[in-house]
mmCIF file of C-alpha atoms in Angstrom:
data_model
loop_
_atom_site.group_PDB
_atom_site.id
_atom_site.type_symbol
_atom_site.label_atom_id
_atom_site.label_comp_id
_atom_site.label_asym_id
_atom_site.label_seq_id
_atom_site.Cartn_x
_atom_site.Cartn_y
_atom_site.Cartn_z
ATOM 1 C CA MET A 1314 7.268 -0.864 15.549
ATOM 2 C CA ILE A 1315 7.076 -1.892 11.939
ATOM 3 C CA GLY A 1316 9.827 -0.371 9.993
ATOM 4 C CA TYR A 1317 8.964 -1.899 6.768
ATOM 5 C CA VAL A 1318 6.803 -4.737 4.681
ATOM 6 C CA THR A 1319 7.858 -6.047 1.672
ATOM 7 C CA VAL A 1320 5.908 -7.957 -0.942
ATOM 8 C CA GLY A 1321 6.567 -9.927 -3.710
ATOM 9 C CA SER A 1322 7.374 -9.092 -7.427
ATOM 10 C CA ASN A 1323 6.811 -10.961 -10.572
ATOM 11 C CA ASP A 1324 7.074 -7.260 -12.733
ATOM 12 C CA LEU A 1325 9.054 -4.891 -11.214
ATOM 13 C CA ASP A 1326 8.274 -2.030 -13.988
ATOM 14 C CA ALA A 1327 5.216 -2.524 -13.257
ATOM 15 C CA ALA A 1328 5.184 -2.834 -9.778
ATOM 16 C CA ARG A 1329 7.152 0.087 -9.358
ATOM 17 C CA GLY A 1330 5.251 2.317 -11.585
ATOM 18 C CA PHE A 1331 2.196 1.145 -9.063
ATOM 19 C CA TYR A 1332 3.469 1.731 -5.590
ATOM 20 C CA ALA A 1333 5.015 5.302 -6.582
ATOM 21 C CA GLY A 1334 2.287 7.024 -8.389
ATOM 22 C CA LEU A 1335 -0.795 5.038 -5.332
ATOM 23 C CA LEU A 1336 2.234 5.784 -2.826
ATOM 24 C CA SER A 1337 3.216 9.680 -3.573
ATOM 25 C CA GLU A 1338 -1.049 10.573 -2.978
ATOM 26 C CA ILE A 1339 0.266 10.073 0.485
ATOM 27 C CA GLY A 1340 3.646 12.440 -0.018
ATOM 28 C CA ALA A 1341 5.687 8.856 -0.447
ATOM 29 C CA THR A 1342 8.436 8.901 -2.588
ATOM 30 C CA GLU A 1343 11.513 5.586 -3.830
ATOM 31 C CA LEU A 1344 13.786 5.286 -0.770
ATOM 32 C CA MET A 1345 16.333 2.894 -1.869
ATOM 33 C CA ARG A 1346 16.357 1.238 -5.101
ATOM 34 C CA MET A 1347 18.963 -2.099 -5.322
ATOM 35 C CA GLU A 1348 20.627 -4.499 -7.399
ATOM 36 C CA HIS A 1349 19.100 -7.185 -7.500
ATOM 37 C CA GLY A 1350 15.469 -5.414 -7.292
ATOM 38 C CA PHE A 1351 14.273 -4.358 -4.275
ATOM 39 C CA THR A 1352 12.676 -0.862 -4.343
ATOM 40 C CA MET A 1353 11.679 0.899 -0.698
ATOM 41 C CA TYR A 1354 8.391 3.471 -0.693
ATOM 42 C CA GLY A 1355 8.228 5.622 2.460
ATOM 43 C CA THR A 1356 7.853 9.340 3.770
ATOM 44 C CA GLY A 1357 11.561 9.125 4.976
ATOM 45 C CA TRP A 1358 14.037 7.575 6.775
ATOM 46 C CA GLY A 1359 12.873 5.914 10.302
ATOM 47 C CA GLN A 1360 9.253 6.123 9.038
ATOM 48 C CA PRO A 1361 7.152 3.580 8.618
ATOM 49 C CA ALA A 1362 8.124 1.938 4.059
ATOM 50 C CA ILE A 1363 6.965 -0.711 1.601
ATOM 51 C CA ALA A 1364 8.955 -2.674 -0.673
ATOM 52 C CA VAL A 1365 8.777 -4.682 -3.467
ATOM 53 C CA THR A 1366 10.590 -6.818 -5.448
ATOM 54 C CA HIS A 1367 10.804 -10.353 -6.531
ATOM 55 C CA PRO A 1368 11.196 -13.540 -3.618
ATOM 56 C CA TYR A 1369 14.833 -13.826 -2.511
ATOM 57 C CA ASN A 1370 14.169 -17.405 -3.073
ATOM 58 C CA GLY A 1371 13.292 -17.085 -6.998
ATOM 59 C CA ASP A 1372 9.784 -18.432 -6.942
ATOM 60 C CA ALA A 1373 7.642 -16.344 -8.565
ATOM 61 C CA ALA A 1374 5.538 -13.463 -6.240
ATOM 62 C CA THR A 1375 2.588 -14.858 -5.152
ATOM 63 C CA PRO A 1376 0.320 -12.475 -2.955
ATOM 64 C CA GLY A 1377 -0.475 -13.689 0.573
ATOM 65 C CA ASN A 1378 -3.931 -15.389 2.084
ATOM 66 C CA GLY A 1379 -4.051 -12.587 4.785
ATOM 67 C CA ASN A 1380 -1.762 -10.394 4.456
ATOM 68 C CA MET A 1381 -2.659 -7.161 3.865
ATOM 69 C CA ILE A 1382 -0.342 -3.652 4.505
ATOM 70 C CA ALA A 1383 -3.343 -1.047 6.315
ATOM 71 C CA LEU A 1384 -1.731 2.463 5.431
ATOM 72 C CA VAL A 1385 -3.280 5.344 8.026
ATOM 73 C CA VAL A 1386 -4.744 8.460 6.473
ATOM 74 C CA GLN A 1387 -4.953 12.074 7.441
ATOM 75 C CA ASP A 1388 -9.097 12.155 6.585
ATOM 76 C CA ARG A 1389 -11.489 10.339 4.522
ATOM 77 C CA VAL A 1390 -10.885 12.063 1.264
ATOM 78 C CA GLN A 1391 -7.343 10.163 1.387
ATOM 79 C CA VAL A 1392 -9.397 7.845 2.089
ATOM 80 C CA ASP A 1393 -11.431 7.873 -1.097
ATOM 81 C CA ALA A 1394 -8.110 9.265 -3.314
ATOM 82 C CA LEU A 1395 -6.051 6.574 -2.039
ATOM 83 C CA HIS A 1396 -8.619 3.649 -3.530
ATOM 84 C CA SER A 1397 -9.075 5.618 -6.960
ATOM 85 C CA LYS A 1398 -5.985 6.197 -7.673
ATOM 86 C CA ALA A 1399 -4.771 2.497 -6.972
ATOM 87 C CA LEU A 1400 -7.458 1.553 -9.353
ATOM 88 C CA ALA A 1401 -6.896 3.496 -11.653
ATOM 89 C CA LEU A 1402 -3.140 2.723 -11.453
ATOM 90 C CA GLY A 1403 -4.836 -1.514 -12.152
ATOM 91 C CA GLY A 1404 -5.338 -2.348 -9.559
ATOM 92 C CA SER A 1405 -8.634 -4.248 -8.052
ATOM 93 C CA CYS A 1406 -12.097 -2.967 -5.027
ATOM 94 C CA ASP A 1407 -11.874 -5.165 -2.625
ATOM 95 C CA GLY A 1408 -14.007 -3.343 -0.670
ATOM 96 C CA PRO A 1409 -15.013 0.454 -1.551
ATOM 97 C CA PRO A 1410 -14.484 3.640 0.532
ATOM 98 C CA GLY A 1411 -16.817 3.361 4.210
ATOM 99 C CA VAL A 1412 -17.726 3.077 7.273
ATOM 100 C CA ARG A 1413 -16.833 -0.285 8.795
ATOM 101 C CA GLY A 1414 -18.643 -0.370 12.387
ATOM 102 C CA ASP A 1415 -20.436 2.539 14.066
ATOM 103 C CA GLU A 1416 -19.705 6.138 13.166
ATOM 104 C CA GLY A 1417 -18.606 8.102 16.383
ATOM 105 C CA PRO A 1418 -15.133 8.867 18.363
ATOM 106 C CA GLN A 1419 -13.948 5.754 16.862
ATOM 107 C CA ALA A 1420 -15.151 5.204 13.580
ATOM 108 C CA PHE A 1421 -13.132 2.859 11.198
ATOM 109 C CA TYR A 1422 -13.299 4.438 7.676
ATOM 110 C CA GLY A 1423 -11.641 2.742 4.994
ATOM 111 C CA ALA A 1424 -11.809 1.464 1.733
ATOM 112 C CA TYR A 1425 -10.010 -2.269 0.776
ATOM 113 C CA PHE A 1426 -8.057 -3.036 -2.551
ATOM 114 C CA ARG A 1427 -5.241 -4.629 -4.215
ATOM 115 C CA ASP A 1428 -2.092 -3.827 -6.416
ATOM 116 C CA PRO A 1429 -1.770 -5.666 -9.565
ATOM 117 C CA GLU A 1430 -0.261 -9.150 -8.602
ATOM 118 C CA GLY A 1431 -3.143 -8.956 -6.132
ATOM 119 C CA ASN A 1432 -1.825 -8.186 -2.952
ATOM 120 C CA LYS A 1433 -3.761 -6.809 -1.135
ATOM 121 C CA LEU A 1434 -3.725 -2.525 0.641
ATOM 122 C CA CYS A 1435 -6.321 -0.055 2.829
ATOM 123 C CA ALA A 1436 -5.926 2.779 3.077
ATOM 124 C CA PHE A 1437 -8.072 3.603 6.459
ATOM 125 C CA ARG A 1438 -8.516 7.180 9.149
ATOM 126 C CA VAL A 1439 -9.820 6.641 12.387
ATOM 127 C CA GLY A 1440 -12.404 8.745 13.960
ATOM 128 C CA PRO A 1441 -15.276 10.762 12.899
ATOM 129 C CA ALA A 1442 -16.086 11.922 9.327
#
């Protein structure tokens, strides 16, 4: 259902470096870059994607309160890897990797982090270890 999400950036070069480095961990690459700065990353056309750009209205980009991008991954190892990669790329921890709730068939294993401009992301996997 979701085609792509966009986060605003005040420093497109830094945002591109963060998202290219982070999303390469799950097989995503840069799919599109427009003259005005809009840059999209994904695993392929027709798949959900993430884009970064300067805000259209020309105002400063600010992270939304309560907004978050959740990245579903194949296993808990990828959750841990994305969290570590985000921190290595200048992001910050907003909740370390771990099970939220009970372990079992519907266990939610996730990690929360923010990009260098404060946009919140989550890497998660649902299911047993």
